[in-house]
Amino acid sequence: GVVCLGCAVGLMWFQLYSSNYLGLASALDGQNADVTARCTDYSYRTDYGTAVEGVLYLEGKPFRCKFYVSGDIAMEPGDVLQGVFRMKVTTPDGSDSLTVHQGKGIFLLAYQEEDAELLKLAETPNWAFPAVLRQKLLDIIGSCFPEDAAGFTRALLLGDRTGIDYETNTAFKVSGISHIIAVSGLHVTILFTLINMICLKRRWLVALLGIPTLCLFAAVGGFSPPIVRACIMQSLMILATLLDKEYD
């Protein structure tokens, strides 16, 4: 009975989420829309211009979106991007083929159709600290490694694949070892091992330092599903050990 109730609640949640939330995004699929969005990360160059992640609001509800802008434009977290964009939905309701963005929580792609305006903030907002820290780490990697290895190192340590060319990325996928350059449980395990050593395996100290550090690591990694899943499981293991329970 409990299992059936859980399944019923889950199905109801997915149905409501699809109709009341994703339905707003689906209505924009293939349409040109005048949107105003706030950048949530640093922009990066593409083969056709510049891309950046941001958040736009539809009927007061936030949607993560990736914007593709013509030209080389430097955008930072907190900047406001405004203009006419052609919208594409990444969910199965979209008219085009599916993309990997849906798995990252990005349900809309926006391609610039007309001139866009960028309003820059005088100071970076406090909520953008994880993105700022991530960018600093990427810059450090770029200064410490040669150009041909920096892209792979960024992907290996932080899951950032923007520095890996299309051929290399495809080779990883075809060979079945793409998970090597995806931040996941292995990275979290290494991080937890370091924390455990620093805290001299004292359970209360490990929990006090470890769980916030895992949350920060997930934020720096952009809350991708593999990182979130690994951090949740590691946090549960920490709590189980703290409460003298079997952590498996």
Short mmCIF file of C-alpha atoms in Angstrom, two decimals:
data_model
loop_
_atom_site.label_atom_id
_atom_site.label_comp_id
_atom_site.label_asym_id
_atom_site.label_seq_id
_atom_site.Cartn_x
_atom_site.Cartn_y
_atom_site.Cartn_z
CA GLY A 1 0.00 0.00 0.00
CA VAL A 2 2.78 2.41 0.90
CA VAL A 3 4.58 1.64 -2.37
CA CYS A 4 1.41 2.25 -4.39
CA LEU A 5 0.80 5.50 -2.53
CA GLY A 6 4.36 6.64 -3.25
CA CYS A 7 4.00 5.79 -6.94
CA ALA A 8 0.69 7.65 -7.11
CA VAL A 9 2.17 10.75 -5.47
CA GLY A 10 5.16 10.62 -7.82
CA LEU A 11 3.02 10.31 -10.93
CA MET A 12 0.78 13.14 -9.76
CA TRP A 13 3.81 15.34 -9.12
CA PHE A 14 5.25 14.70 -12.60
CA GLN A 15 1.89 15.40 -14.21
CA LEU A 16 1.44 18.70 -12.35
CA TYR A 17 5.04 19.69 -13.02
CA SER A 18 4.63 19.01 -16.73
CA SER A 19 1.31 20.80 -17.13
CA ASN A 20 1.72 23.77 -14.77
CA TYR A 21 5.44 24.45 -15.24
CA LEU A 22 6.93 22.92 -18.36
CA GLY A 23 3.80 23.77 -20.30
CA LEU A 24 4.74 27.47 -20.10
CA ALA A 25 8.07 26.75 -21.79
CA SER A 26 6.53 24.45 -24.41
CA ALA A 27 4.25 27.29 -25.54
CA LEU A 28 7.35 29.25 -26.67
CA ASP A 29 8.86 26.46 -28.76
CA GLY A 30 9.87 27.81 -32.19
CA GLN A 31 8.59 31.31 -31.35
CA ASN A 32 10.40 34.63 -31.29
CA ALA A 33 10.05 36.25 -27.89
CA ASP A 34 11.18 39.55 -26.37
CA VAL A 35 12.76 38.33 -23.15
CA THR A 36 14.62 39.79 -20.21
CA ALA A 37 16.90 37.39 -18.37
CA ARG A 38 19.59 37.52 -15.70
CA CYS A 39 22.91 35.78 -16.35
CA THR A 40 23.82 33.17 -13.75
CA ASP A 41 27.27 32.22 -15.02
CA TYR A 42 30.18 33.52 -17.06
CA SER A 43 29.88 33.49 -20.83
CA TYR A 44 32.14 31.48 -23.12
CA ARG A 45 32.99 31.51 -26.80
CA THR A 46 31.34 29.15 -29.29
CA ASP A 47 31.92 28.55 -33.00
CA TYR A 48 29.17 31.07 -33.81
CA GLY A 49 29.41 33.66 -31.04
CA THR A 50 28.94 33.60 -27.28
CA ALA A 51 26.87 31.42 -24.95
CA VAL A 52 25.77 32.03 -21.38
CA GLU A 53 23.37 30.47 -18.91
CA GLY A 54 20.65 32.60 -17.36
CA VAL A 55 17.23 32.66 -15.76
CA LEU A 56 14.09 34.15 -17.26
CA TYR A 57 10.62 34.34 -15.73
CA LEU A 58 7.41 33.16 -17.36
CA GLU A 59 4.29 34.15 -15.41
CA GLY A 60 6.48 34.64 -12.36
CA LYS A 61 8.10 31.19 -12.58
CA PRO A 62 11.88 30.92 -13.10
CA PHE A 63 13.28 28.89 -16.01
CA ARG A 64 16.92 28.09 -16.59
CA CYS A 65 17.87 28.95 -20.16
CA LYS A 66 20.99 28.97 -22.30
CA PHE A 67 21.39 32.02 -24.51
CA TYR A 68 23.37 32.11 -27.75
CA VAL A 69 24.42 35.62 -28.72
CA SER A 70 26.17 36.83 -31.87
CA GLY A 71 29.65 38.27 -31.48
CA ASP A 72 32.18 38.11 -28.67
CA ILE A 73 30.43 39.57 -25.63
CA ALA A 74 31.72 39.15 -22.08
CA MET A 75 28.84 38.43 -19.69
CA GLU A 76 29.04 37.80 -15.96
CA PRO A 77 26.65 36.58 -13.24
CA GLY A 78 24.09 39.25 -12.43
CA ASP A 79 24.17 40.96 -15.84
CA VAL A 80 20.76 41.50 -17.46
CA LEU A 81 20.32 40.39 -21.07
CA GLN A 82 17.39 41.76 -23.06
CA GLY A 83 16.37 41.23 -26.67
CA VAL A 84 14.41 39.16 -29.16
CA PHE A 85 15.36 35.49 -29.20
CA ARG A 86 14.11 32.41 -31.01
CA MET A 87 13.14 29.92 -28.34
CA LYS A 88 13.64 26.17 -28.42
CA VAL A 89 12.34 23.71 -25.83
CA THR A 90 14.69 20.90 -24.77
CA THR A 91 11.97 18.61 -23.37
CA PRO A 92 10.17 15.85 -25.36
CA ASP A 93 7.41 18.38 -26.07
CA GLY A 94 9.78 20.32 -28.33
CA SER A 95 9.53 20.15 -32.10
CA ASP A 96 13.27 19.47 -32.58
CA SER A 97 15.37 16.54 -31.40
CA LEU A 98 16.24 16.25 -27.72
CA THR A 99 19.44 17.75 -26.33
CA VAL A 100 21.58 17.07 -23.29
CA HIS A 101 20.44 20.33 -21.68
CA GLN A 102 17.27 18.81 -20.24
CA GLY A 103 19.34 16.57 -17.97
CA LYS A 104 21.05 19.69 -16.61
CA GLY A 105 17.77 21.40 -15.78
CA ILE A 106 17.93 23.74 -18.79
CA PHE A 107 14.54 23.57 -20.46
CA LEU A 108 14.91 26.46 -22.93
CA LEU A 109 17.49 27.48 -25.51
CA ALA A 110 17.43 31.04 -26.86
CA TYR A 111 19.05 32.14 -30.12
CA GLN A 112 19.50 35.86 -30.84
CA GLU A 113 17.31 37.13 -33.67
CA GLU A 114 17.68 40.91 -33.28
CA ASP A 115 19.97 43.32 -31.47
CA ALA A 116 20.31 42.45 -27.79
CA GLU A 117 21.06 44.81 -24.93
CA LEU A 118 23.32 43.93 -22.00
CA LEU A 119 23.01 45.77 -18.69
CA LYS A 120 26.03 45.16 -16.47
CA LEU A 121 26.01 45.38 -12.70
CA ALA A 122 28.54 47.49 -10.83
CA GLU A 123 29.21 44.61 -8.41
CA THR A 124 28.78 40.87 -8.64
CA PRO A 125 25.83 39.75 -6.43
CA ASN A 126 26.50 37.55 -3.40
CA TRP A 127 24.41 34.66 -4.76
CA ALA A 128 26.92 34.30 -7.60
CA PHE A 129 29.77 33.29 -5.26
CA PRO A 130 29.87 29.63 -6.47
CA ALA A 131 30.08 30.78 -10.10
CA VAL A 132 32.82 33.30 -9.24
CA LEU A 133 34.80 30.65 -7.36
CA ARG A 134 34.39 28.22 -10.23
CA GLN A 135 35.64 30.80 -12.73
CA LYS A 136 38.69 31.54 -10.57
CA LEU A 137 39.51 27.83 -10.43
CA LEU A 138 39.17 27.61 -14.21
CA ASP A 139 41.52 30.57 -14.61
CA ILE A 140 44.07 28.96 -12.27
CA ILE A 141 43.95 25.74 -14.28
CA GLY A 142 44.42 27.72 -17.49
CA SER A 143 47.52 29.41 -16.09
CA CYS A 144 49.06 26.22 -14.69
CA PHE A 145 48.58 23.85 -17.64
CA PRO A 146 49.51 24.14 -21.32
CA GLU A 147 46.70 24.95 -23.73
CA ASP A 148 46.40 21.41 -25.09
CA ALA A 149 45.92 19.98 -21.58
CA ALA A 150 43.99 22.79 -19.86
CA GLY A 151 40.67 21.89 -21.51
CA PHE A 152 40.90 18.26 -20.43
CA THR A 153 41.95 19.27 -16.90
CA ARG A 154 38.99 21.63 -16.57
CA ALA A 155 36.64 18.84 -17.60
CA LEU A 156 38.31 16.30 -15.32
CA LEU A 157 38.26 18.49 -12.20
CA LEU A 158 35.20 20.71 -12.66
CA GLY A 159 33.16 19.09 -15.43
CA ASP A 160 33.65 22.05 -17.77
CA ARG A 161 33.84 20.71 -21.34
CA THR A 162 33.92 24.04 -23.17
CA GLY A 163 37.67 23.67 -23.70
CA ILE A 164 37.40 20.26 -25.37
CA ASP A 165 36.98 20.26 -29.14
CA TYR A 166 34.12 18.44 -30.84
CA GLU A 167 36.29 15.60 -32.20
CA THR A 168 37.81 14.78 -28.80
CA ASN A 169 34.45 14.98 -27.04
CA THR A 170 32.92 12.66 -29.63
CA ALA A 171 35.82 10.22 -29.25
CA PHE A 172 35.17 10.03 -25.50
CA LYS A 173 31.49 9.27 -26.13
CA VAL A 174 32.11 6.67 -28.83
CA SER A 175 34.70 4.86 -26.74
CA GLY A 176 32.35 4.75 -23.74
CA ILE A 177 34.65 6.61 -21.35
CA SER A 178 32.85 9.96 -21.37
CA HIS A 179 32.22 9.57 -17.63
CA ILE A 180 35.93 10.24 -17.02
CA ILE A 181 35.44 13.93 -17.82
CA ALA A 182 32.15 14.18 -15.93
CA VAL A 183 32.33 15.25 -12.29
CA SER A 184 30.62 12.52 -10.30
CA GLY A 185 31.06 10.12 -7.38
CA LEU A 186 34.80 9.64 -7.86
CA HIS A 187 35.49 13.34 -7.31
CA VAL A 188 33.22 13.45 -4.27
CA THR A 189 34.96 10.38 -2.81
CA ILE A 190 38.39 11.96 -3.23
CA LEU A 191 37.13 15.20 -1.66
CA PHE A 192 35.59 13.35 1.28
CA THR A 193 38.78 11.34 1.81
CA LEU A 194 40.77 14.56 2.12
CA ILE A 195 38.23 16.00 4.57
CA ASN A 196 38.31 12.78 6.60
CA MET A 197 42.10 12.94 6.83
CA ILE A 198 42.14 16.62 7.77
CA CYS A 199 39.55 16.04 10.51
CA LEU A 200 41.51 13.00 11.82
CA LYS A 201 38.41 10.84 11.26
CA ARG A 202 36.50 12.57 14.09
CA ARG A 203 32.86 11.99 13.16
CA TRP A 204 31.37 15.23 14.49
CA LEU A 205 34.12 17.30 12.91
CA VAL A 206 33.78 15.42 9.61
CA ALA A 207 30.04 16.10 9.58
CA LEU A 208 30.48 19.75 10.57
CA LEU A 209 33.04 20.42 7.85
CA GLY A 210 32.16 17.77 5.29
CA ILE A 211 28.48 18.43 4.57
CA PRO A 212 28.87 22.20 3.95
CA THR A 213 31.93 21.49 1.79
CA LEU A 214 29.94 18.98 -0.27
CA CYS A 215 27.16 21.54 -0.73
CA LEU A 216 29.70 24.12 -1.91
CA PHE A 217 31.28 21.60 -4.28
CA ALA A 218 27.87 20.82 -5.78
CA ALA A 219 27.20 24.55 -6.24
CA VAL A 220 30.59 25.13 -7.88
CA GLY A 221 29.86 22.21 -10.20
CA GLY A 222 26.61 23.83 -11.27
CA PHE A 223 24.33 21.35 -9.45
CA SER A 224 24.57 18.85 -12.29
CA PRO A 225 22.66 15.60 -11.56
CA PRO A 226 25.78 13.40 -11.09
CA ILE A 227 27.28 15.83 -8.57
CA VAL A 228 24.02 16.30 -6.65
CA ARG A 229 23.41 12.55 -6.50
CA ALA A 230 26.96 11.83 -5.27
CA CYS A 231 26.88 14.62 -2.67
CA ILE A 232 23.51 13.45 -1.31
CA MET A 233 24.73 9.86 -0.98
CA GLN A 234 27.98 10.95 0.67
CA SER A 235 26.09 13.21 3.10
CA LEU A 236 23.80 10.31 4.03
CA MET A 237 26.85 8.16 4.69
CA ILE A 238 28.31 10.86 6.94
CA LEU A 239 25.05 11.12 8.88
CA ALA A 240 24.76 7.33 9.18
CA THR A 241 28.27 7.09 10.60
CA LEU A 242 27.51 9.95 12.97
CA LEU A 243 24.41 8.13 14.28
CA ASP A 244 26.21 4.75 14.57
CA LYS A 245 24.18 3.26 11.72
CA GLU A 246 25.30 0.98 8.90
CA TYR A 247 26.24 3.45 6.17
CA ASP A 248 25.48 0.98 3.37
#
